[in-house]
Amino acid sequence: ETGVTQTPRHLVMGMTNKKSLKCEQHLGHNAMYWYKQSAKKPLELMFVYSLEERVENNSVPSRFSPECPNSSHLFLHLHTLQPEDSALYLCASSQDLRVYTGELFFGEGSRLTVL
Amino acid sequence: RKEVEQDPGPFNVPEGATVAFNCTYSNSASQSFFWYRQDCRKEPKLLMSVYSSGNEDGRFTAQLNRASQYISLLIRDSKLSDSATYLCVVKERTGGTSYGKLTFGQGTILTVHP
């Protein structure tokens, strides 16, 4: 059982829908991340939160809106997406923001398809 | 130039073979280096850190050449279970406003066959 849980695992949505991805970490970590993984591309960092404060927004379009209500939960709200947004969205956590060990703990991802 | 560049492969090798993956990075100020492994339809997981003097973990050997900005991973005596995508990861230096972001390469696909 993974220490980082993502729901839903699969999501199909139309371009006008509003949906949310949820991430929960059970590891007592202080930093949480959203990554996008597309075929044949490196993982793209989207957002970083440390102690519920956003520390990075990596030039992500406003149709993606993150929310971190506490250090254990992270959401990604989706609105008016485009077909090119179809990808695997991975949530990760780390003990702290500086990740001295280099270890991020990833969830299994939410596979998003935008029609 | 990509920040972290890997040969995407795929590498197809028989069991027992030795295989090596290469990675180059563009930021000479990068601080730390890692290899992650991602199994098919699974999440990435840390495989090992890469130290300046080189380091081994069982059948896996990682090497770093800071002058050439080059990292490698050698797998000896390949097993079927080694089949996965291997991701090179570079951590930027912490300090000032930098928190030490991790940047991932696109990964190298390895398939080990009987």
PDB file of C-alpha atoms in Angstrom:
ATOM      1  CA  GLU A   1       0.000   0.000   0.000  1.00  0.00           C
ATOM      2  CA  THR A   2       1.442   3.303  -1.077  1.00  0.00           C
ATOM      3  CA  GLY A   3       1.938   6.161   1.396  1.00  0.00           C
ATOM      4  CA  VAL A   4       0.550   8.577  -1.199  1.00  0.00           C
ATOM      5  CA  THR A   5      -2.969   7.936  -2.443  1.00  0.00           C
ATOM      6  CA  GLN A   6      -4.509   9.553  -5.500  1.00  0.00           C
ATOM      7  CA  THR A   7      -8.140   9.555  -6.613  1.00  0.00           C
ATOM      8  CA  PRO A   8      -9.608   9.022  -9.065  1.00  0.00           C
ATOM      9  CA  ARG A   9      -7.204   6.669 -10.823  1.00  0.00           C
ATOM     10  CA  HIS A  10      -8.877   7.315 -14.162  1.00  0.00           C
ATOM     11  CA  LEU A  11     -10.899  10.312 -15.310  1.00  0.00           C
ATOM     12  CA  VAL A  12     -12.529  11.121 -18.635  1.00  0.00           C
ATOM     13  CA  MET A  13     -13.888  14.621 -19.032  1.00  0.00           C
ATOM     14  CA  GLY A  14     -15.197  16.929 -21.688  1.00  0.00           C
ATOM     15  CA  MET A  15     -13.582  20.263 -22.405  1.00  0.00           C
ATOM     16  CA  THR A  16     -16.311  22.163 -20.562  1.00  0.00           C
ATOM     17  CA  ASN A  17     -16.385  20.000 -17.436  1.00  0.00           C
ATOM     18  CA  LYS A  18     -15.035  20.867 -14.003  1.00  0.00           C
ATOM     19  CA  LYS A  19     -13.396  18.081 -12.049  1.00  0.00           C
ATOM     20  CA  SER A  20     -10.839  17.682  -9.296  1.00  0.00           C
ATOM     21  CA  LEU A  21      -7.980  15.320  -8.581  1.00  0.00           C
ATOM     22  CA  LYS A  22      -7.255  14.465  -4.967  1.00  0.00           C
ATOM     23  CA  CYS A  23      -4.010  13.439  -3.302  1.00  0.00           C
ATOM     24  CA  GLU A  24      -3.480  12.341   0.292  1.00  0.00           C
ATOM     25  CA  GLN A  25      -0.180  11.462   1.914  1.00  0.00           C
ATOM     26  CA  HIS A  26       0.056   9.372   5.076  1.00  0.00           C
ATOM     27  CA  LEU A  27       3.785   9.910   5.634  1.00  0.00           C
ATOM     28  CA  GLY A  28       3.824  13.063   7.761  1.00  0.00           C
ATOM     29  CA  HIS A  29       5.668  14.938   5.031  1.00  0.00           C
ATOM     30  CA  ASN A  30       5.787  18.721   4.751  1.00  0.00           C
ATOM     31  CA  ALA A  31       6.083  19.192   0.983  1.00  0.00           C
ATOM     32  CA  MET A  32       3.717  18.082  -1.775  1.00  0.00           C
ATOM     33  CA  TYR A  33       3.958  18.285  -5.552  1.00  0.00           C
ATOM     34  CA  TRP A  34       1.929  17.912  -8.731  1.00  0.00           C
ATOM     35  CA  TYR A  35       3.689  16.542 -11.819  1.00  0.00           C
ATOM     36  CA  LYS A  36       2.387  15.923 -15.333  1.00  0.00           C
ATOM     37  CA  GLN A  37       3.675  12.895 -17.237  1.00  0.00           C
ATOM     38  CA  SER A  38       3.030  12.707 -20.979  1.00  0.00           C
ATOM     39  CA  ALA A  39       4.261  10.029 -23.356  1.00  0.00           C
ATOM     40  CA  LYS A  40       7.884  10.446 -24.432  1.00  0.00           C
ATOM     41  CA  LYS A  41       8.344  13.562 -22.294  1.00  0.00           C
ATOM     42  CA  PRO A  42      10.073  14.104 -18.962  1.00  0.00           C
ATOM     43  CA  LEU A  43       8.009  14.586 -15.857  1.00  0.00           C
ATOM     44  CA  GLU A  44       6.908  18.212 -15.795  1.00  0.00           C
ATOM     45  CA  LEU A  45       6.744  19.903 -12.415  1.00  0.00           C
ATOM     46  CA  MET A  46       3.508  21.847 -12.084  1.00  0.00           C
ATOM     47  CA  PHE A  47       3.116  23.024  -8.491  1.00  0.00           C
ATOM     48  CA  VAL A  48       4.989  22.732  -5.212  1.00  0.00           C
ATOM     49  CA  TYR A  49       3.607  23.284  -1.726  1.00  0.00           C
ATOM     50  CA  SER A  50       5.569  23.479   1.499  1.00  0.00           C
ATOM     51  CA  LEU A  51       3.611  23.542   4.760  1.00  0.00           C
ATOM     52  CA  GLU A  52       0.476  24.388   2.763  1.00  0.00           C
ATOM     53  CA  GLU A  53       2.114  27.384   1.094  1.00  0.00           C
ATOM     54  CA  ARG A  54       2.622  27.363  -2.668  1.00  0.00           C
ATOM     55  CA  VAL A  55       6.300  27.851  -3.484  1.00  0.00           C
ATOM     56  CA  GLU A  56       6.270  27.124  -7.194  1.00  0.00           C
ATOM     57  CA  ASN A  57       3.879  27.547 -10.058  1.00  0.00           C
ATOM     58  CA  ASN A  58       5.819  26.330 -13.056  1.00  0.00           C
ATOM     59  CA  SER A  59       4.069  28.465 -15.687  1.00  0.00           C
ATOM     60  CA  VAL A  60       0.983  26.289 -15.535  1.00  0.00           C
ATOM     61  CA  PRO A  61      -2.141  27.538 -17.367  1.00  0.00           C
ATOM     62  CA  SER A  62      -4.890  28.902 -15.123  1.00  0.00           C
ATOM     63  CA  ARG A  63      -7.229  26.090 -16.152  1.00  0.00           C
ATOM     64  CA  PHE A  64      -5.274  24.069 -13.559  1.00  0.00           C
ATOM     65  CA  SER A  65      -5.853  25.322 -10.035  1.00  0.00           C
ATOM     66  CA  PRO A  66      -4.140  23.709  -7.039  1.00  0.00           C
ATOM     67  CA  GLU A  67      -5.351  23.707  -3.469  1.00  0.00           C
ATOM     68  CA  CYS A  68      -3.555  22.550  -0.346  1.00  0.00           C
ATOM     69  CA  PRO A  69      -5.892  22.760   2.667  1.00  0.00           C
ATOM     70  CA  ASN A  70      -3.400  21.039   5.002  1.00  0.00           C
ATOM     71  CA  SER A  71      -0.053  19.299   4.784  1.00  0.00           C
ATOM     72  CA  SER A  72      -1.657  15.907   4.099  1.00  0.00           C
ATOM     73  CA  HIS A  73      -3.974  16.841   1.259  1.00  0.00           C
ATOM     74  CA  LEU A  74      -3.477  18.325  -2.174  1.00  0.00           C
ATOM     75  CA  PHE A  75      -6.051  18.936  -4.887  1.00  0.00           C
ATOM     76  CA  LEU A  76      -5.821  19.848  -8.529  1.00  0.00           C
ATOM     77  CA  HIS A  77      -8.969  21.508  -9.810  1.00  0.00           C
ATOM     78  CA  LEU A  78      -9.520  21.176 -13.554  1.00  0.00           C
ATOM     79  CA  HIS A  79     -11.635  23.514 -15.666  1.00  0.00           C
ATOM     80  CA  THR A  80     -12.017  24.026 -19.411  1.00  0.00           C
ATOM     81  CA  LEU A  81      -9.212  21.647 -20.268  1.00  0.00           C
ATOM     82  CA  GLN A  82      -7.844  20.953 -23.739  1.00  0.00           C
ATOM     83  CA  PRO A  83      -7.237  17.549 -25.340  1.00  0.00           C
ATOM     84  CA  GLU A  84      -3.462  18.120 -25.017  1.00  0.00           C
ATOM     85  CA  ASP A  85      -3.929  18.136 -21.245  1.00  0.00           C
ATOM     86  CA  SER A  86      -4.586  14.404 -21.402  1.00  0.00           C
ATOM     87  CA  ALA A  87      -1.787  12.811 -19.392  1.00  0.00           C
ATOM     88  CA  LEU A  88      -0.908  11.017 -16.173  1.00  0.00           C
ATOM     89  CA  TYR A  89      -0.975  13.435 -13.226  1.00  0.00           C
ATOM     90  CA  LEU A  90       1.304  12.362 -10.425  1.00  0.00           C
ATOM     91  CA  CYS A  91       1.219  13.637  -6.884  1.00  0.00           C
ATOM     92  CA  ALA A  92       4.339  13.333  -4.731  1.00  0.00           C
ATOM     93  CA  SER A  93       5.475  14.226  -1.250  1.00  0.00           C
ATOM     94  CA  SER A  94       8.806  14.666   0.489  1.00  0.00           C
ATOM     95  CA  GLN A  95       9.915  15.037   4.090  1.00  0.00           C
ATOM     96  CA  ASP A  96      10.674  18.670   3.459  1.00  0.00           C
ATOM     97  CA  LEU A  97      11.082  21.023   0.549  1.00  0.00           C
ATOM     98  CA  ARG A  98      14.839  20.681   0.223  1.00  0.00           C
ATOM     99  CA  VAL A  99      14.661  16.917  -0.414  1.00  0.00           C
ATOM    100  CA  TYR A 100      18.210  16.283   0.787  1.00  0.00           C
ATOM    101  CA  THR A 101      17.851  12.569   0.147  1.00  0.00           C
ATOM    102  CA  GLY A 102      16.481  13.154  -3.347  1.00  0.00           C
ATOM    103  CA  GLU A 103      13.536  10.957  -2.523  1.00  0.00           C
ATOM    104  CA  LEU A 104      10.072  11.911  -3.610  1.00  0.00           C
ATOM    105  CA  PHE A 105       7.253   9.517  -2.781  1.00  0.00           C
ATOM    106  CA  PHE A 106       4.808   9.333  -5.647  1.00  0.00           C
ATOM    107  CA  GLY A 107       1.212   8.242  -5.808  1.00  0.00           C
ATOM    108  CA  GLU A 108       0.116   5.878  -8.574  1.00  0.00           C
ATOM    109  CA  GLY A 109      -1.261   8.768 -10.591  1.00  0.00           C
ATOM    110  CA  SER A 110      -4.551   9.889 -12.071  1.00  0.00           C
ATOM    111  CA  ARG A 111      -4.871   9.092 -15.782  1.00  0.00           C
ATOM    112  CA  LEU A 112      -6.788  11.983 -17.354  1.00  0.00           C
ATOM    113  CA  THR A 113      -8.382  11.902 -20.789  1.00  0.00           C
ATOM    114  CA  VAL A 114      -9.907  15.097 -22.168  1.00  0.00           C
ATOM    115  CA  LEU A 115     -12.335  14.602 -25.035  1.00  0.00           C
TER     116      LEU A 115
ATOM    117  CA  ARG B   1      19.362  22.102 -24.823  1.00  0.00           C
ATOM    118  CA  LYS B   2      17.297  19.929 -22.489  1.00  0.00           C
ATOM    119  CA  GLU B   3      18.090  20.302 -18.792  1.00  0.00           C
ATOM    120  CA  VAL B   4      18.461  16.552 -18.363  1.00  0.00           C
ATOM    121  CA  GLU B   5      18.956  14.389 -21.428  1.00  0.00           C
ATOM    122  CA  GLN B   6      18.779  10.623 -21.726  1.00  0.00           C
ATOM    123  CA  ASP B   7      18.808   8.186 -24.613  1.00  0.00           C
ATOM    124  CA  PRO B   8      15.165   7.009 -24.590  1.00  0.00           C
ATOM    125  CA  GLY B   9      16.082   3.564 -25.934  1.00  0.00           C
ATOM    126  CA  PRO B  10      14.475   1.102 -25.841  1.00  0.00           C
ATOM    127  CA  PHE B  11      17.273  -1.188 -24.773  1.00  0.00           C
ATOM    128  CA  ASN B  12      16.434  -4.856 -25.321  1.00  0.00           C
ATOM    129  CA  VAL B  13      18.897  -7.196 -23.646  1.00  0.00           C
ATOM    130  CA  PRO B  14      18.962 -10.892 -22.716  1.00  0.00           C
ATOM    131  CA  GLU B  15      19.011 -12.052 -19.129  1.00  0.00           C
ATOM    132  CA  GLY B  16      22.497 -11.945 -17.703  1.00  0.00           C
ATOM    133  CA  ALA B  17      23.651  -9.087 -19.913  1.00  0.00           C
ATOM    134  CA  THR B  18      25.341  -5.938 -18.713  1.00  0.00           C
ATOM    135  CA  VAL B  19      23.699  -2.710 -19.806  1.00  0.00           C
ATOM    136  CA  ALA B  20      24.659   0.920 -19.292  1.00  0.00           C
ATOM    137  CA  PHE B  21      22.557   4.062 -19.436  1.00  0.00           C
ATOM    138  CA  ASN B  22      23.878   7.570 -19.880  1.00  0.00           C
ATOM    139  CA  CYS B  23      22.546  10.934 -18.864  1.00  0.00           C
ATOM    140  CA  THR B  24      23.814  14.480 -19.373  1.00  0.00           C
ATOM    141  CA  TYR B  25      22.718  17.629 -17.603  1.00  0.00           C
ATOM    142  CA  SER B  26      23.038  21.258 -18.603  1.00  0.00           C
ATOM    143  CA  ASN B  27      23.268  23.119 -15.283  1.00  0.00           C
ATOM    144  CA  SER B  28      26.852  22.964 -14.067  1.00  0.00           C
ATOM    145  CA  ALA B  29      25.734  24.210 -10.641  1.00  0.00           C
ATOM    146  CA  SER B  30      23.587  21.117 -10.037  1.00  0.00           C
ATOM    147  CA  GLN B  31      24.164  19.682  -6.607  1.00  0.00           C
ATOM    148  CA  SER B  32      22.927  16.112  -6.387  1.00  0.00           C
ATOM    149  CA  PHE B  33      22.038  13.294  -8.738  1.00  0.00           C
ATOM    150  CA  PHE B  34      19.786  10.279  -8.587  1.00  0.00           C
ATOM    151  CA  TRP B  35      18.377   7.390 -10.564  1.00  0.00           C
ATOM    152  CA  TYR B  36      14.700   6.537 -10.300  1.00  0.00           C
ATOM    153  CA  ARG B  37      12.947   3.484 -11.668  1.00  0.00           C
ATOM    154  CA  GLN B  38       9.424   3.432 -13.071  1.00  0.00           C
ATOM    155  CA  ASP B  39       7.719   0.123 -13.804  1.00  0.00           C
ATOM    156  CA  CYS B  40       5.066  -0.021 -16.499  1.00  0.00           C
ATOM    157  CA  ARG B  41       1.879   1.732 -15.308  1.00  0.00           C
ATOM    158  CA  LYS B  42       3.422   2.428 -11.924  1.00  0.00           C
ATOM    159  CA  GLU B  43       4.830   5.444 -10.144  1.00  0.00           C
ATOM    160  CA  PRO B  44       8.519   6.411 -10.171  1.00  0.00           C
ATOM    161  CA  LYS B  45      10.579   5.228  -7.192  1.00  0.00           C
ATOM    162  CA  LEU B  46      14.059   6.197  -6.065  1.00  0.00           C
ATOM    163  CA  LEU B  47      16.583   3.559  -7.110  1.00  0.00           C
ATOM    164  CA  MET B  48      19.810   5.093  -5.862  1.00  0.00           C
ATOM    165  CA  SER B  49      21.747   8.285  -5.319  1.00  0.00           C
ATOM    166  CA  VAL B  50      24.830   9.033  -7.391  1.00  0.00           C
ATOM    167  CA  TYR B  51      27.967  10.050  -5.527  1.00  0.00           C
ATOM    168  CA  SER B  52      31.033  11.779  -6.930  1.00  0.00           C
ATOM    169  CA  SER B  53      33.260   8.803  -6.189  1.00  0.00           C
ATOM    170  CA  GLY B  54      30.826   6.362  -7.792  1.00  0.00           C
ATOM    171  CA  ASN B  55      28.735   3.912  -5.822  1.00  0.00           C
ATOM    172  CA  GLU B  56      27.355   0.404  -6.027  1.00  0.00           C
ATOM    173  CA  ASP B  57      24.182  -1.188  -4.799  1.00  0.00           C
ATOM    174  CA  GLY B  58      24.287  -4.870  -5.589  1.00  0.00           C
ATOM    175  CA  ARG B  59      24.210  -5.268  -9.366  1.00  0.00           C
ATOM    176  CA  PHE B  60      23.782  -1.524  -9.910  1.00  0.00           C
ATOM    177  CA  THR B  61      26.675   0.928 -10.240  1.00  0.00           C
ATOM    178  CA  ALA B  62      26.218   4.672 -10.596  1.00  0.00           C
ATOM    179  CA  GLN B  63      28.916   7.072 -11.701  1.00  0.00           C
ATOM    180  CA  LEU B  64      29.159  10.851 -11.921  1.00  0.00           C
ATOM    181  CA  ASN B  65      31.527  12.986 -13.965  1.00  0.00           C
ATOM    182  CA  ARG B  66      30.985  16.603 -12.940  1.00  0.00           C
ATOM    183  CA  ALA B  67      33.502  17.965 -15.448  1.00  0.00           C
ATOM    184  CA  SER B  68      31.590  16.395 -18.339  1.00  0.00           C
ATOM    185  CA  GLN B  69      28.176  16.833 -16.655  1.00  0.00           C
ATOM    186  CA  TYR B  70      27.527  13.182 -17.220  1.00  0.00           C
ATOM    187  CA  ILE B  71      25.886  10.469 -15.111  1.00  0.00           C
ATOM    188  CA  SER B  72      25.721   6.759 -15.802  1.00  0.00           C
ATOM    189  CA  LEU B  73      23.987   3.667 -14.475  1.00  0.00           C
ATOM    190  CA  LEU B  74      25.391   0.196 -15.062  1.00  0.00           C
ATOM    191  CA  ILE B  75      23.312  -2.912 -14.469  1.00  0.00           C
ATOM    192  CA  ARG B  76      25.182  -6.218 -14.324  1.00  0.00           C
ATOM    193  CA  ASP B  77      23.665  -9.684 -14.688  1.00  0.00           C
ATOM    194  CA  SER B  78      20.305  -8.304 -15.851  1.00  0.00           C
ATOM    195  CA  LYS B  79      17.151  -9.947 -14.525  1.00  0.00           C
ATOM    196  CA  LEU B  80      13.704 -10.039 -16.103  1.00  0.00           C
ATOM    197  CA  SER B  81      12.525  -7.945 -13.159  1.00  0.00           C
ATOM    198  CA  ASP B  82      14.904  -5.135 -14.155  1.00  0.00           C
ATOM    199  CA  SER B  83      12.599  -4.310 -17.081  1.00  0.00           C
ATOM    200  CA  ALA B  84      11.435  -0.753 -16.422  1.00  0.00           C
ATOM    201  CA  THR B  85      12.075   2.860 -17.364  1.00  0.00           C
ATOM    202  CA  TYR B  86      15.109   4.392 -15.676  1.00  0.00           C
ATOM    203  CA  LEU B  87      14.888   8.108 -14.945  1.00  0.00           C
ATOM    204  CA  CYS B  88      17.909  10.328 -14.428  1.00  0.00           C
ATOM    205  CA  VAL B  89      17.204  13.073 -11.874  1.00  0.00           C
ATOM    206  CA  VAL B  90      19.222  16.193 -11.131  1.00  0.00           C
ATOM    207  CA  LYS B  91      18.783  18.364  -8.044  1.00  0.00           C
ATOM    208  CA  GLU B  92      19.653  22.023  -8.270  1.00  0.00           C
ATOM    209  CA  ARG B  93      21.777  23.632  -5.609  1.00  0.00           C
ATOM    210  CA  THR B  94      19.880  24.895  -2.552  1.00  0.00           C
ATOM    211  CA  GLY B  95      20.469  28.364  -1.219  1.00  0.00           C
ATOM    212  CA  GLY B  96      18.991  31.815  -1.498  1.00  0.00           C
ATOM    213  CA  THR B  97      15.631  31.499  -3.183  1.00  0.00           C
ATOM    214  CA  SER B  98      16.423  28.060  -4.565  1.00  0.00           C
ATOM    215  CA  TYR B  99      14.906  25.149  -2.699  1.00  0.00           C
ATOM    216  CA  GLY B 100      16.704  22.540  -4.758  1.00  0.00           C
ATOM    217  CA  LYS B 101      14.229  21.555  -7.427  1.00  0.00           C
ATOM    218  CA  LEU B 102      14.438  18.059  -8.900  1.00  0.00           C
ATOM    219  CA  THR B 103      14.487  17.845 -12.698  1.00  0.00           C
ATOM    220  CA  PHE B 104      13.732  14.539 -14.401  1.00  0.00           C
ATOM    221  CA  GLY B 105      15.003  13.187 -17.688  1.00  0.00           C
ATOM    222  CA  GLN B 106      12.513  11.554 -20.034  1.00  0.00           C
ATOM    223  CA  GLY B 107      13.747   8.101 -19.075  1.00  0.00           C
ATOM    224  CA  THR B 108      15.417   5.137 -20.752  1.00  0.00           C
ATOM    225  CA  ILE B 109      13.294   2.065 -21.393  1.00  0.00           C
ATOM    226  CA  LEU B 110      14.887  -1.294 -20.594  1.00  0.00           C
ATOM    227  CA  THR B 111      13.425  -4.646 -21.555  1.00  0.00           C
ATOM    228  CA  VAL B 112      15.197  -7.775 -20.363  1.00  0.00           C
ATOM    229  CA  HIS B 113      14.117 -10.911 -22.239  1.00  0.00           C
ATOM    230  CA  PRO B 114      14.672 -14.607 -21.493  1.00  0.00           C
TER     231      PRO B 114
END
